[in-house]
């Protein structure tokens, strides 16, 4: 068994344990430093990830764990998200009544779960790793236990998540029942074989239930019901991690399962994915329009982004998967920038309405500029990451148009979705610069680590938007692991 | 470094510098804005001067690969068509910075956004890569939104900001879908406009693909130019925008859609273009007649100018619909002339608004007595808007009519009527209401533009209008060869009788044209 392949995960778990242990000896006043130290450690692990051998897939635990370019792409993604989320968590710490170090540790454990999802190579590993993520999030969402909305978010996420897990495990049982295996490679071989079980009703049902479970994680319609309440109620850093990390973990598994193990074309689910993508884009964007709570608005917008990601799946091509990974990378920086600003600006007031951002353009031009860039990137305006990502996705979908006209319709829906989204994203920009002044107009304090974190987010958005060659290459390497 | 790179590079560099300067160094910020826009204008003059009339094809070309795996490169260059537009754009940018002296609130953000906007659009006009063409144009979107919202006027400015943003994004995205389809189906796998055009002219696309892509480009770009009936964003947007933004947008950015049609859609999709010209010629009458009529009913000077600007765009579309050398040359000429004119009129109305705090025409009147310079300039601008000989609009509109007459007689008659009669009614009506009649005592404090420096932007724009009006060859000799090459290569230069008949039965006419054969 090749334990060294798991070195990153092991380090992350050790970090989580260390946080819990060091917490005993850390006076309350210095707990903030634990978070910063953890972020630095994760940054170090992020650096280490570039020393990992990739190119050829390597296996551990009897092929239940794989390390390939796709897994590495996602591991780096999660580590970076972890660094930034921990920085926001440090800013948020004073609003937590429960243990702060435990909060950091839970974030780190969720991160470990995400890193395992990236490498899951059989259905058991898939389930266990995604559950590690989800169970951490049950606690994290309800962590602000003195706030009713937070408790509500936790309970809602628990119930819906429990249901989704049950569906998923039922689906896995069906798949195992029909094929007699949970190994991805054997499944994939069976799919390619002549007497493939792909069209058997029970197998299809099993895959459908698996899709439902993963659809829940990425917040795709119709498994999205938890999103607005949980996004609104959970502490801001947790919402940020849900939006960036948890969604990406679901995407990693979707990619592996539906583009590699049991491909869409074998299942004959192309239309299903096109419809899912289109409905998710429209629902998310339309739902966001009337929202006045900023986190809720971003919740709906995150549904819409799940739809864009599904576009990349639906295209079922190397270009589509590459575009998806690229888009996800852009989404990471963008959504974390947005939540970083939200964490900083709204921590004193506690209000999370868009109106509370009023006058931020004068109160703190730095934060206003960053939120403007984040909103513009989410909306897909050049020269930011969101633009190039959407461009690649639309291109990938149009490329498939010659095979089925439905792809043209999907591209049309995406375009309409982008236009609708401008309405609410630019509504936020409006509040920043010429909305009514908020009650509190004192300058917003920004600590150095947060400032650095925000600058990193902006640099990431600009890097992906202006110099896409290297990230595109990385995304393509990752996508190639799927063997499309 | 060619002067072409300076034209859009300097405003972008200016924006960067403004961002770096602390906000209380207001003089420095203004100086950077002024310097970088003046630099762009000088570069444009140098470019104009050094442009080789004998040479065909693109000049001052820079080509730097950007994302090679996708075939995207930073590729810029000029021919007669975008040379004229770049010159006009640089001039309007400089004028827009000059007339912004009244801005005292959040100057840093204002100049940063203004420079970003002008750098973006000038870059779009210089680009010879489809991706960058789109990219640079979109760069102007967020600045427009914020500038109208923060520094705009009127109660409906919120509505206007969202309307303009949503419309323009929709148009741009529809066009983007068309551009991506062109890329995917050209076989060249490049966004390079030059390669793509050559490839598609040698091996034309199948007719069904052409008919799929052309409407995307026509309506996508059309929305950006306020093609009737997708024009409603324009008058209100300009009416609510601060003067400099209205100048930049109505004068320069709006021309991007037409430029896209001339540069991308017409050369590579000739078959589809033939079959869409009838519809286009009807829609452009909507611009000329309907919007002209709406302009007549306006009570607010800015809304009147906004509607008249939409009406002028009808002429450009008419020129395109003629698919002839004269028509398209006229179209480019009108684009340049209207750019200068729109900048001039919006600049003047902005100045009037500063002095009187209103643009309701019934409240104004007799202002010529207090403001002889503004009065004379506004009067001349209005004359130019009516298409009076001596101003650049006249040769442009004349060429459009010449070009369109053979193929589209009926629209031309109606357009001429709309342009001469309707435009004269509202333009002269506005002059009468604003400048003549008794001066209301409340305007006794109103002042004329003080000093030569403040007069400079208006004088420059007016001079350019007059110079190009009296000596149009300055522009036509650069525009026409480029347009001729375009029309020839796309196979639009069918002998006239065949063309007149051929529009209805383009398929039949096609075999006689080598480039239409498949």
XYZ file of N, CA and C in Angstrom, chain A residues 188-336:
447
model
N -16.363 0.812 -14.794
C -16.119 1.464 -16.076
C -15.885 0.420 -17.169
N -15.196 -0.666 -16.815
C -14.988 -1.746 -17.789
C -16.319 -2.401 -18.145
N -17.161 -2.575 -17.146
C -18.472 -3.193 -17.417
C -19.332 -2.306 -18.320
N -19.175 -1.006 -18.128
C -19.954 -0.073 -18.965
C -19.535 -0.186 -20.420
N -18.227 -0.346 -20.598
C -17.706 -0.389 -21.958
C -17.963 -1.738 -22.622
N -18.206 -2.769 -21.789
C -18.399 -4.099 -22.353
C -19.686 -4.177 -23.169
N -19.785 -5.260 -23.952
C -20.949 -5.380 -24.834
C -22.238 -5.548 -24.038
N -22.196 -6.442 -23.047
C -23.414 -6.660 -22.258
C -23.417 -5.712 -21.058
N -23.373 -4.406 -21.399
C -23.298 -3.399 -20.344
C -24.614 -3.327 -19.567
N -24.512 -3.174 -18.245
C -25.743 -3.064 -17.463
C -26.349 -1.659 -17.537
N -25.745 -0.788 -18.359
C -26.112 0.635 -18.311
C -27.604 0.887 -18.481
N -28.241 0.093 -19.326
C -29.646 0.393 -19.598
C -30.615 -0.361 -18.688
N -30.075 -1.158 -17.781
C -30.995 -1.871 -16.890
C -31.693 -0.898 -15.954
N -33.010 -1.038 -15.796
C -33.757 -0.057 -15.018
C -33.215 0.138 -13.600
N -32.859 -0.941 -12.949
C -32.401 -0.782 -11.571
C -31.059 -0.061 -11.506
N -30.218 -0.354 -12.494
C -28.926 0.335 -12.532
C -29.149 1.829 -12.785
N -30.044 2.111 -13.723
C -30.359 3.515 -14.024
C -30.895 4.209 -12.777
N -31.750 3.484 -12.057
C -32.306 4.070 -10.839
C -31.187 4.327 -9.830
N -30.291 3.354 -9.727
C -29.164 3.517 -8.809
C -28.347 4.745 -9.150
N -28.045 4.903 -10.439
C -27.259 6.071 -10.859
C -28.036 7.360 -10.619
N -29.341 7.279 -10.829
C -30.178 8.471 -10.630
C -30.124 8.909 -9.166
N -30.177 7.918 -8.273
C -30.129 8.240 -6.847
C -28.751 8.800 -6.471
N -27.738 8.251 -7.103
C -26.389 8.782 -6.870
C -26.312 10.228 -7.364
N -26.906 10.453 -8.516
C -26.933 11.817 -9.063
C -27.668 12.750 -8.113
N -28.766 12.245 -7.520
C -29.527 13.080 -6.586
C -28.646 13.463 -5.400
N -27.908 12.483 -4.881
C -27.044 12.757 -3.734
C -25.983 13.777 -4.072
N -25.346 13.620 -5.229
C -24.290 14.563 -5.619
C -24.893 15.899 -6.031
N -26.072 15.839 -6.658
C -26.771 17.069 -7.021
C -27.054 17.910 -5.789
N -27.344 17.253 -4.684
C -27.559 17.953 -3.424
C -26.294 18.700 -3.019
N -25.164 18.035 -3.149
C -23.907 18.665 -2.715
C -23.572 19.897 -3.556
N -23.839 19.800 -4.855
C -23.479 20.972 -5.672
C -24.623 21.961 -5.775
N -25.760 21.663 -5.143
C -26.909 22.572 -5.128
C -27.521 22.743 -6.507
N -27.729 21.621 -7.211
C -28.378 21.711 -8.514
C -29.888 21.517 -8.329
N -30.635 22.203 -9.175
C -32.089 21.996 -9.188
C -32.336 20.563 -9.614
N -33.227 19.757 -9.072
C -34.190 20.086 -8.016
C -33.740 19.667 -6.616
N -32.454 19.662 -6.360
C -31.985 19.236 -5.031
C -31.408 20.425 -4.272
N -31.967 21.574 -4.521
C -31.344 22.811 -4.069
C -32.052 23.429 -2.871
N -33.126 22.788 -2.372
C -34.025 23.512 -1.466
C -33.345 24.022 -0.202
N -32.303 23.344 0.188
C -31.631 23.757 1.422
C -30.830 25.038 1.262
N -30.468 25.349 0.016
C -29.427 26.361 -0.198
C -29.737 27.736 0.411
N -30.867 28.365 0.053
C -31.034 29.740 0.528
C -30.982 29.862 2.053
N -31.671 28.967 2.757
C -31.715 29.081 4.208
C -30.367 28.781 4.844
N -29.707 27.747 4.326
C -28.427 27.378 4.927
C -27.379 28.451 4.634
N -27.362 28.947 3.417
C -26.398 29.998 3.083
C -26.616 31.223 3.958
N -27.896 31.523 4.180
C -28.206 32.716 4.958
C -27.851 32.515 6.432
N -28.199 31.343 6.959
C -28.080 31.151 8.397
C -26.677 30.790 8.860
N -25.945 30.062 8.055
C -24.626 29.597 8.497
C -23.688 30.787 8.677
N -22.686 30.639 9.562
C -21.694 31.718 9.695
C -21.037 31.982 8.337
N -20.702 33.232 8.061
C -20.205 33.593 6.719
C -19.046 32.727 6.224
N -18.019 32.458 7.053
C -16.923 31.633 6.515
C -17.402 30.239 6.118
N -18.382 29.724 6.887
C -18.902 28.402 6.559
C -19.635 28.452 5.222
N -20.416 29.508 5.035
C -21.116 29.655 3.756
C -20.102 29.731 2.615
N -19.037 30.463 2.860
C -18.014 30.589 1.824
C -17.444 29.214 1.477
N -17.192 28.418 2.518
C -16.600 27.102 2.282
C -17.609 26.171 1.612
N -18.877 26.322 1.995
C -19.936 25.543 1.334
C -19.973 25.878 -0.144
N -19.931 27.188 -0.422
C -20.068 27.632 -1.809
C -18.883 27.183 -2.650
N -17.688 27.337 -2.096
C -16.512 27.011 -2.911
C -16.132 25.537 -2.768
N -15.889 25.113 -1.534
C -15.312 23.795 -1.324
C -16.293 22.657 -1.496
N -17.402 22.727 -0.774
C -18.335 21.614 -0.805
C -18.883 21.408 -2.216
N -19.156 22.528 -2.876
C -19.650 22.423 -4.256
C -18.616 21.744 -5.147
N -17.369 22.162 -4.979
C -16.317 21.585 -5.813
C -16.143 20.098 -5.527
N -16.314 19.709 -4.249
C -16.183 18.286 -3.922
C -17.241 17.484 -4.670
N -18.473 18.009 -4.682
C -19.531 17.347 -5.444
C -19.197 17.281 -6.924
N -18.642 18.383 -7.425
C -18.298 18.425 -8.851
C -17.221 17.397 -9.173
N -16.232 17.279 -8.266
C -15.151 16.319 -8.501
C -15.732 14.919 -8.677
N -16.689 14.585 -7.800
C -17.265 13.248 -7.892
C -18.156 13.103 -9.120
N -18.930 14.137 -9.403
C -19.776 14.091 -10.612
C -18.921 13.834 -11.845
N -17.810 14.570 -11.919
C -16.925 14.430 -13.075
C -16.446 12.982 -13.202
N -15.968 12.460 -12.072
C -15.411 11.125 -12.125
C -16.485 10.083 -12.477
N -17.642 10.233 -11.850
C -18.671 9.207 -12.044
C -19.329 9.330 -13.415
N -19.745 10.548 -13.762
C -20.595 10.662 -14.954
C -19.841 10.991 -16.238
N -18.568 11.323 -16.120
C -17.813 11.500 -17.360
C -16.826 10.356 -17.578
N -16.550 9.584 -16.502
C -15.513 8.575 -16.659
C -16.034 7.161 -16.371
N -16.631 6.980 -15.188
C -17.013 5.629 -14.784
C -18.240 5.141 -15.559
N -19.324 5.897 -15.453
C -20.533 5.539 -16.209
C -20.912 6.745 -17.059
N -20.255 6.886 -18.211
C -20.393 8.138 -18.968
C -21.842 8.409 -19.397
N -22.099 9.688 -19.533
C -23.440 10.137 -19.918
C -23.948 9.449 -21.168
N -23.067 9.314 -22.158
C -23.556 8.764 -23.428
C -23.908 7.284 -23.306
N -23.222 6.587 -22.384
C -23.561 5.174 -22.180
C -24.899 5.069 -21.446
N -25.071 5.947 -20.489
C -26.351 5.964 -19.755
C -27.485 6.566 -20.586
N -27.103 7.224 -21.680
C -28.042 7.998 -22.520
C -28.727 9.080 -21.693
N -27.935 9.827 -20.975
C -28.466 10.875 -20.105
C -28.106 12.277 -20.592
N -27.729 12.381 -21.852
C -27.299 13.699 -22.337
C -28.397 14.733 -22.122
N -29.605 14.355 -22.539
C -30.717 15.310 -22.435
C -31.000 15.656 -20.982
N -30.918 14.635 -20.127
C -31.172 14.877 -18.706
C -30.235 15.956 -18.174
N -28.964 15.846 -18.533
C -28.002 16.827 -18.026
C -28.222 18.205 -18.634
N -28.624 18.227 -19.898
C -28.895 19.535 -20.524
C -30.059 20.207 -19.794
N -31.095 19.414 -19.522
C -32.265 19.989 -18.848
C -31.894 20.417 -17.428
N -31.137 19.551 -16.736
C -30.720 19.905 -15.369
C -29.941 21.220 -15.367
N -28.996 21.329 -16.306
C -28.163 22.533 -16.353
C -29.022 23.761 -16.628
N -29.883 23.661 -17.639
C -30.715 24.808 -18.008
C -31.634 25.214 -16.868
N -32.294 24.218 -16.261
C -33.237 24.540 -15.182
C -32.501 25.152 -13.994
N -31.307 24.640 -13.706
C -30.563 25.163 -12.559
C -30.136 26.609 -12.798
N -29.693 26.885 -14.029
C -29.276 28.258 -14.349
C -30.461 29.208 -14.181
N -31.582 28.825 -14.774
C -32.737 29.736 -14.737
C -33.269 29.893 -13.323
N -33.400 28.772 -12.613
C -33.967 28.845 -11.268
C -33.097 29.728 -10.367
N -31.799 29.451 -10.389
C -30.897 30.201 -9.511
C -30.942 31.689 -9.804
N -30.894 32.025 -11.075
C -30.849 33.440 -11.420
C -32.158 34.145 -11.142
N -33.249 33.481 -11.470
C -34.547 34.128 -11.229
C -34.800 34.241 -9.725
N -34.394 33.199 -8.993
C -34.628 33.231 -7.551
C -33.834 34.327 -6.852
N -32.693 34.681 -7.427
C -31.832 35.668 -6.760
C -32.375 37.087 -6.887
N -33.180 37.325 -7.921
C -33.592 38.720 -8.186
C -34.260 39.390 -6.983
N -35.272 38.741 -6.355
C -35.953 39.485 -5.287
C -35.235 39.477 -3.939
N -34.064 38.863 -3.843
C -33.444 38.723 -2.529
C -32.857 40.032 -2.026
N -33.094 40.279 -0.753
C -32.475 41.471 -0.166
C -31.346 41.090 0.781
N -31.357 39.851 1.254
C -30.257 39.402 2.109
C -29.099 38.955 1.227
N -27.943 39.514 1.501
C -26.818 39.302 0.593
C -26.391 37.834 0.528
N -26.376 37.174 1.706
C -25.938 35.782 1.689
C -26.964 34.892 0.995
N -28.208 35.246 1.163
C -29.262 34.493 0.489
C -29.158 34.681 -1.030
N -28.893 35.936 -1.393
C -28.714 36.242 -2.820
C -27.565 35.402 -3.395
N -26.463 35.341 -2.642
C -25.336 34.554 -3.134
C -25.674 33.062 -3.130
N -26.578 32.687 -2.243
C -27.036 31.305 -2.236
C -27.730 30.960 -3.541
N -28.676 31.800 -3.925
C -29.366 31.555 -5.201
C -28.375 31.627 -6.353
N -27.473 32.600 -6.276
C -26.517 32.723 -7.376
C -25.633 31.472 -7.423
N -25.390 30.884 -6.251
C -24.571 29.661 -6.260
C -25.321 28.513 -6.936
N -26.648 28.516 -6.822
C -27.432 27.522 -7.575
C -27.200 27.741 -9.068
N -27.276 29.017 -9.465
C -27.074 29.320 -10.885
C -25.699 28.849 -11.347
N -24.695 29.057 -10.496
C -23.351 28.650 -10.897
C -23.235 27.134 -10.995
N -23.990 26.429 -10.145
C -24.022 24.969 -10.291
C -24.534 24.625 -11.685
N -25.503 25.414 -12.158
C -26.027 25.195 -13.502
C -24.961 25.400 -14.562
N -24.160 26.467 -14.408
C -23.093 26.686 -15.393
C -22.109 25.524 -15.377
N -21.818 25.046 -14.143
C -20.884 23.917 -14.058
C -21.465 22.686 -14.752
N -22.766 22.490 -14.574
C -23.406 21.342 -15.226
C -23.353 21.460 -16.753
N -23.303 22.711 -17.238
C -23.140 22.888 -18.686
C -21.886 22.181 -19.175
N -20.821 22.349 -18.393
C -19.562 21.705 -18.759
C -19.690 20.190 -18.750
N -20.486 19.672 -17.795
C -20.740 18.232 -17.758
C -21.528 17.815 -18.998
N -22.596 18.583 -19.267
C -23.511 18.212 -20.345
C -22.795 18.175 -21.692
N -21.812 19.070 -21.850
C -21.115 19.113 -23.137
C -20.405 17.781 -23.407
N -20.034 17.078 -22.342
C -19.435 15.763 -22.443
C -18.286 15.731 -23.444
N -17.320 16.588 -23.190
C -16.148 16.626 -24.066
C -14.979 17.105 -23.229
N -13.797 16.948 -23.790
C -12.619 17.430 -23.076
C -12.730 18.936 -22.861
N -13.214 19.635 -23.910
C -13.354 21.087 -23.788
C -14.326 21.434 -22.666
N -15.395 20.646 -22.570
C -16.405 20.919 -21.539
C -15.832 20.717 -20.146
N -15.122 19.605 -19.944
C -14.565 19.332 -18.620
C -13.498 20.359 -18.262
N -12.678 20.735 -19.273
C -11.661 21.759 -19.022
C -12.318 23.065 -18.618
N -13.354 23.438 -19.371
C -14.053 24.689 -19.072
C -14.630 24.643 -17.668
N -15.167 23.491 -17.304
C -15.766 23.346 -15.976
C -14.711 23.579 -14.888
N -13.562 22.928 -15.050
C -12.517 23.078 -14.039
C -12.035 24.525 -13.974
N -11.919 25.120 -15.139
C -11.473 26.509 -15.196
C -12.485 27.412 -14.491
N -13.729 27.160 -14.792
C -14.796 27.970 -14.212
C -14.794 27.845 -12.700
N -14.587 26.601 -12.257
C -14.588 26.334 -10.820
C -13.454 27.100 -10.150
N -12.292 27.111 -10.792
C -11.150 27.824 -10.219
C -11.476 29.312 -10.090
N -12.091 29.854 -11.135
C -12.469 31.268 -11.084
C -13.497 31.520 -10.005
N -14.437 30.611 -9.902
C -15.518 30.749 -8.918
C -14.944 30.753 -7.505
N -13.900 29.935 -7.291
C -13.257 29.870 -5.970
C -12.811 31.260 -5.523
N -11.994 31.911 -6.363
C -11.466 33.212 -5.967
C -12.586 34.236 -5.809
N -13.535 34.153 -6.733
C -14.565 35.175 -6.759
C -15.471 35.077 -5.548
N -15.965 33.877 -5.289
C -16.949 33.743 -4.224
C -16.263 33.946 -2.872
N -14.993 33.545 -2.765
C -14.300 33.769 -1.501
C -14.027 35.252 -1.288
